Structure formats: structure tokens, C-alpha cells
Short mmCIF file of C-alpha atoms in Angstrom, two decimals:
data_model
loop_
_atom_site.label_atom_id
_atom_site.label_comp_id
_atom_site.label_asym_id
_atom_site.label_seq_id
_atom_site.Cartn_x
_atom_site.Cartn_y
_atom_site.Cartn_z
CA ASP A 1 -78.11 -84.71 -56.77
CA SER A 2 -80.49 -87.06 -55.06
CA GLY A 3 -77.84 -88.75 -52.77
CA VAL A 4 -78.65 -92.02 -54.36
CA THR A 5 -75.62 -93.77 -56.33
CA GLN A 6 -75.61 -96.46 -58.87
CA THR A 7 -73.23 -98.06 -60.60
CA PRO A 8 -72.40 -98.60 -63.44
CA LYS A 9 -73.95 -95.76 -65.52
CA HIS A 10 -73.96 -97.82 -68.76
CA LEU A 11 -73.70 -101.58 -69.36
CA ILE A 12 -73.46 -103.30 -72.73
CA THR A 13 -73.60 -107.11 -72.64
CA ALA A 14 -74.71 -110.32 -74.86
CA THR A 15 -77.93 -112.37 -74.45
CA GLY A 16 -77.38 -115.06 -72.08
CA GLN A 17 -75.00 -113.28 -69.79
CA ARG A 18 -75.41 -112.21 -66.21
CA VAL A 19 -74.77 -108.64 -64.86
CA THR A 20 -74.92 -107.14 -61.41
CA LEU A 21 -76.28 -103.54 -60.75
CA ARG A 22 -75.05 -101.62 -57.43
CA CYS A 23 -77.01 -98.98 -55.51
CA SER A 24 -76.21 -96.97 -52.40
CA PRO A 25 -79.11 -95.25 -50.84
CA ARG A 26 -79.32 -91.81 -49.35
CA SER A 27 -77.51 -91.48 -45.96
CA GLY A 28 -80.15 -92.70 -43.34
CA ASP A 29 -82.53 -94.35 -45.76
CA LEU A 30 -83.51 -97.95 -44.86
CA SER A 31 -85.83 -98.58 -47.78
CA VAL A 32 -84.41 -99.51 -51.30
CA TYR A 33 -86.55 -100.00 -54.28
CA TRP A 34 -85.68 -101.27 -57.91
CA TYR A 35 -87.54 -100.26 -60.85
CA GLN A 36 -87.15 -101.12 -64.55
CA GLN A 37 -88.10 -98.39 -67.23
CA SER A 38 -88.76 -99.59 -70.83
CA LEU A 39 -90.10 -98.10 -73.68
CA ASP A 40 -93.12 -100.65 -74.02
CA GLN A 41 -93.43 -101.43 -70.39
CA GLY A 42 -92.96 -97.81 -68.76
CA LEU A 43 -91.90 -97.79 -65.10
CA GLN A 44 -92.27 -101.05 -63.42
CA PHE A 45 -91.69 -101.68 -59.73
CA LEU A 46 -89.40 -104.73 -59.39
CA ILE A 47 -88.56 -105.09 -55.66
CA GLN A 48 -88.29 -103.59 -52.21
CA TYR A 49 -85.84 -104.07 -49.37
CA TYR A 50 -86.10 -102.46 -45.91
CA ASN A 51 -83.14 -102.69 -43.55
CA GLY A 52 -81.79 -105.95 -45.28
CA GLU A 53 -85.36 -107.62 -45.62
CA GLU A 54 -87.41 -108.14 -48.74
CA ARG A 55 -90.43 -106.35 -48.27
CA ALA A 56 -92.47 -106.31 -51.50
CA LYS A 57 -92.14 -108.07 -55.05
CA GLY A 58 -93.49 -106.41 -58.03
CA ASN A 59 -93.08 -107.60 -61.75
CA ILE A 60 -89.64 -109.10 -61.31
CA LEU A 61 -88.71 -111.99 -63.34
CA GLU A 62 -87.38 -115.32 -61.74
CA ARG A 63 -84.09 -114.66 -63.73
CA PHE A 64 -83.69 -111.51 -61.71
CA SER A 65 -82.63 -111.26 -57.94
CA ALA A 66 -81.71 -108.67 -55.54
CA GLN A 67 -80.38 -108.28 -52.07
CA GLN A 68 -79.62 -105.58 -49.34
CA PHE A 69 -76.46 -105.96 -47.57
CA PRO A 70 -75.94 -104.93 -43.75
CA ASP A 71 -74.47 -101.62 -44.99
CA LEU A 72 -77.68 -100.88 -46.69
CA HIS A 73 -76.29 -101.11 -50.24
CA SER A 74 -78.22 -103.16 -52.78
CA GLU A 75 -77.39 -105.20 -55.77
CA LEU A 76 -79.96 -106.35 -58.38
CA ASN A 77 -78.68 -109.51 -60.39
CA LEU A 78 -79.96 -110.07 -63.88
CA SER A 79 -79.00 -113.54 -65.39
CA SER A 80 -79.70 -115.21 -68.70
CA LEU A 81 -80.21 -111.99 -70.26
CA GLU A 82 -82.58 -111.45 -73.17
CA LEU A 83 -82.86 -108.66 -75.53
CA GLY A 84 -86.11 -107.54 -74.09
CA ASP A 85 -84.31 -106.91 -70.80
CA SER A 86 -82.70 -103.74 -72.44
CA ALA A 87 -83.80 -100.87 -70.36
CA LEU A 88 -83.04 -98.13 -67.77
CA TYR A 89 -82.95 -99.64 -64.31
CA PHE A 90 -83.57 -97.22 -61.35
CA CYS A 91 -82.74 -97.70 -57.62
CA ALA A 92 -84.63 -95.52 -55.15
CA SER A 93 -84.45 -94.95 -51.50
CA SER A 94 -86.62 -93.67 -48.95
CA PRO A 95 -86.22 -93.37 -44.91
CA GLY A 96 -89.06 -95.81 -44.31
CA TRP A 97 -91.89 -97.48 -46.00
CA GLY A 98 -94.80 -95.45 -45.16
CA ALA A 99 -97.05 -94.10 -47.94
CA GLU A 100 -95.75 -90.60 -47.08
CA ASP A 101 -92.12 -91.34 -47.71
CA THR A 102 -90.71 -89.90 -50.83
CA GLN A 103 -88.54 -92.10 -52.97
CA TYR A 104 -85.37 -90.54 -54.26
CA PHE A 105 -84.04 -92.00 -57.32
CA GLY A 106 -80.49 -92.68 -58.40
CA PRO A 107 -79.34 -91.72 -62.02
CA GLY A 108 -79.95 -95.22 -63.24
CA THR A 109 -78.15 -97.81 -65.02
CA ARG A 110 -78.89 -98.09 -68.78
CA LEU A 111 -78.53 -101.49 -69.76
CA THR A 112 -78.12 -102.79 -73.42
CA VAL A 113 -78.41 -106.47 -74.33
CA LEU A 114 -77.00 -107.35 -77.84
CA ALA B 1 -105.12 -102.77 -58.53
CA GLN B 2 -103.83 -99.24 -58.42
CA LYS B 3 -104.19 -97.32 -61.43
CA ILE B 4 -102.70 -94.03 -62.49
CA THR B 5 -103.86 -92.36 -65.46
CA GLN B 6 -102.05 -89.60 -67.41
CA THR B 7 -104.12 -88.73 -70.28
CA GLN B 8 -101.76 -86.22 -72.02
CA PRO B 9 -99.11 -87.79 -73.70
CA GLY B 10 -97.71 -84.64 -75.13
CA MET B 11 -98.33 -81.03 -74.10
CA PHE B 12 -96.94 -77.71 -75.32
CA VAL B 13 -96.60 -74.49 -73.34
CA GLN B 14 -95.38 -71.10 -74.18
CA GLU B 15 -92.27 -69.71 -72.07
CA LYS B 16 -93.54 -67.84 -68.96
CA GLU B 17 -97.14 -69.18 -69.15
CA ALA B 18 -98.60 -71.62 -66.56
CA VAL B 19 -99.34 -75.34 -67.60
CA THR B 20 -101.43 -77.99 -65.87
CA LEU B 21 -100.56 -81.67 -66.16
CA ASP B 22 -103.44 -84.17 -65.37
CA CYS B 23 -103.08 -87.25 -63.34
CA THR B 24 -106.12 -89.33 -62.12
CA TYR B 25 -105.78 -92.23 -59.72
CA ASP B 26 -107.93 -95.06 -58.48
CA THR B 27 -107.62 -96.65 -54.95
CA SER B 28 -109.57 -97.72 -52.17
CA ASP B 29 -106.67 -97.31 -49.57
CA PRO B 30 -107.50 -94.44 -46.95
CA SER B 31 -104.02 -93.64 -46.69
CA TYR B 32 -101.72 -93.00 -49.78
CA GLY B 33 -99.49 -90.46 -51.22
CA LEU B 34 -99.31 -88.69 -54.48
CA PHE B 35 -96.01 -87.62 -56.21
CA TRP B 36 -94.81 -85.88 -59.30
CA TYR B 37 -91.54 -86.61 -60.86
CA LYS B 38 -89.68 -85.07 -63.62
CA GLN B 39 -87.55 -87.03 -66.22
CA PRO B 40 -85.43 -84.91 -68.43
CA SER B 41 -83.74 -86.17 -71.61
CA SER B 42 -80.62 -87.03 -69.46
CA GLY B 43 -82.80 -89.70 -67.92
CA GLU B 44 -82.69 -89.14 -64.13
CA MET B 45 -86.01 -89.02 -62.12
CA ILE B 46 -86.23 -85.62 -60.08
CA PHE B 47 -88.76 -85.56 -57.20
CA LEU B 48 -90.91 -82.51 -57.53
CA ILE B 49 -93.84 -82.43 -55.03
CA TYR B 50 -95.68 -84.56 -52.55
CA GLN B 51 -99.32 -84.58 -51.50
CA GLY B 52 -100.61 -86.57 -48.71
CA SER B 53 -104.19 -88.15 -48.93
CA TYR B 54 -104.95 -86.42 -45.54
CA ASP B 55 -103.78 -83.10 -46.45
CA GLN B 56 -106.27 -80.35 -46.29
CA GLN B 57 -104.26 -77.82 -48.27
CA ASN B 58 -102.77 -78.25 -51.68
CA ALA B 59 -99.11 -78.85 -51.77
CA THR B 60 -96.56 -76.08 -53.24
CA GLU B 61 -92.91 -76.20 -53.91
CA GLY B 62 -91.69 -73.09 -55.61
CA ARG B 63 -93.14 -72.88 -59.09
CA TYR B 64 -94.89 -76.26 -58.61
CA SER B 65 -98.33 -76.76 -56.98
CA LEU B 66 -100.58 -79.70 -56.88
CA ASN B 67 -104.10 -79.53 -57.44
CA PHE B 68 -105.46 -82.11 -55.14
CA GLN B 69 -109.27 -82.84 -55.56
CA LYS B 70 -109.80 -86.10 -53.44
CA ALA B 71 -113.48 -86.81 -54.26
CA ARG B 72 -112.46 -86.78 -58.05
CA LYS B 73 -109.17 -88.71 -57.34
CA SER B 74 -107.09 -86.00 -59.39
CA ALA B 75 -103.85 -84.77 -58.44
CA ASN B 76 -102.95 -82.29 -61.23
CA LEU B 77 -99.57 -80.63 -61.39
CA VAL B 78 -99.32 -76.99 -62.07
CA ILE B 79 -96.17 -75.41 -63.29
CA SER B 80 -96.15 -71.65 -63.22
CA ALA B 81 -93.99 -69.17 -65.18
CA SER B 82 -92.83 -72.13 -67.55
CA GLN B 83 -88.95 -72.15 -68.26
CA LEU B 84 -87.26 -73.69 -71.24
CA GLY B 85 -85.47 -76.01 -68.63
CA ASP B 86 -89.04 -77.56 -67.81
CA SER B 87 -89.13 -79.31 -71.06
CA ALA B 88 -89.17 -83.06 -69.91
CA MET B 89 -91.33 -85.96 -69.17
CA TYR B 90 -93.41 -85.83 -66.08
CA PHE B 91 -94.58 -88.91 -64.01
CA CYS B 92 -97.24 -88.93 -61.70
CA ALA B 93 -97.09 -91.52 -58.95
CA GLN B 94 -99.11 -93.07 -56.28
CA SER B 95 -98.14 -94.76 -52.98
CA ARG B 96 -99.77 -96.97 -50.64
CA THR B 97 -98.81 -98.30 -47.10
CA GLY B 98 -95.68 -100.27 -47.89
CA ASN B 99 -94.62 -97.48 -50.05
CA GLN B 100 -95.00 -99.36 -53.31
CA PHE B 101 -95.24 -96.69 -55.97
CA TYR B 102 -97.41 -96.91 -59.04
CA PHE B 103 -96.47 -94.61 -62.01
CA GLY B 104 -98.44 -93.23 -64.68
CA THR B 105 -97.49 -93.32 -68.46
CA GLY B 106 -95.98 -89.91 -68.34
CA THR B 107 -96.60 -86.54 -69.97
CA SER B 108 -93.89 -84.94 -72.28
CA LEU B 109 -93.81 -81.25 -71.72
CA THR B 110 -92.30 -78.96 -74.37
CA VAL B 111 -91.80 -75.23 -73.55
CA ILE B 112 -91.73 -73.07 -76.57
CA PRO B 113 -89.57 -69.99 -76.48
#
């Protein structure tokens, strides 16, 4: 158990819908990262937050948004869902944002868009 | 742009034997980290081992060791005494300041009894 929690574990929804994925980082970690893992794209970095502020953006679509709240939990919002958004979405956390900081991953949310 | 290459899509190893999973990276950053993760069929990403770019010695964690060759930009994972539970996907990742991770495409390891 990494100490990072993600809910829900599974999500099945229809095209055009909007969903919210939730993540709680390990105790003491200030950085939260979101990743998308799909068969054709591999593991893709989406976005990073540090202590409530957005620090870095990766390959995140405009239909996707995220935020980190004062209690450090984070939410990833996916809207106008398409079939291609079906993937495993991971949240990870680390103490800071140095290159030496290990990212610990949550169990993931498996999103299926029908 | 950072690039992480794992050239072995699939590997097989006999139980109790050692196996090396290859990883090469390409960066001009002076400070970076190299990480290996294991992803079993259940899907979670499990951290295995870390090597810093300035570390002089190769990292070891139990049966895992990282063969770090900085000049060649390689960071191969060595698993000793393979066990059936080692069957999984293995991902190499490189970090940079800001701690964005770049992942390779992974190697699927199958341990044969």
C-alpha cells in the first residue's frame, strides 16, 4: 500500500458525460501528479500540483481540468468524454518537486467510456 | 525532449535465475533521477528503486539493483533470484527538476517455473 488513495476504482460512463476522479496524497506529501495510461499512448503525464498551485502541465486536453485543495487532496475533472478517454488514470504524490523525489502511485481509476 | 527507451517488449526468465531489463535515457539536464516501477496484472504501480544522477554507487533494494552507466545513459534493472511473483510489466522513468517523470514503454517479464 503506497498510502495514496484514489476513488472510484472503476467508472463506467457514456460519451459526452463529465466525471470527477479524486486523489488523496500520502501524509506529508505536497506534490500531486496525474497520469493517464492507455494501450496506445502508454503512461502520459497530465498535470502536477504543489501545495495547491499548478506547477507543470503535460499532455492534458482542454476538456480536462484539475485542482488541488487546501487539504492537499486533488480532483481531476474530465468532460465531454470520448471513447478514446477510456484509460487507467493514476494519481501520484511526492514530498516536493525535486528530481530526487520518488513518486508514489495510487491504485488508479479505470475509466470506461461507452 | 526527454526520451526513455526500453527495447525489450517481453522477456522470459527461469525461476531463481537473474534477469536484466534494459533502459536508456536521453537528457541534457545535469540533475535527474532514474526510477523503476513494477505494474502487476492488477494494475497498481509499485516503486522499486531509485538512482540519482550524482550517485557514485549503484542503487540496491533487496533483490533489485540498478546498473547505472552514466556515460552510456543507461539504467538497467537487475532482478536476482527471480520469483513467480516477479511476473509483471516493468517501467523505467526519468525525472528532472520540477519532478516531471518521463516513462518508457515498459518490459513485460514472465517468470517460468
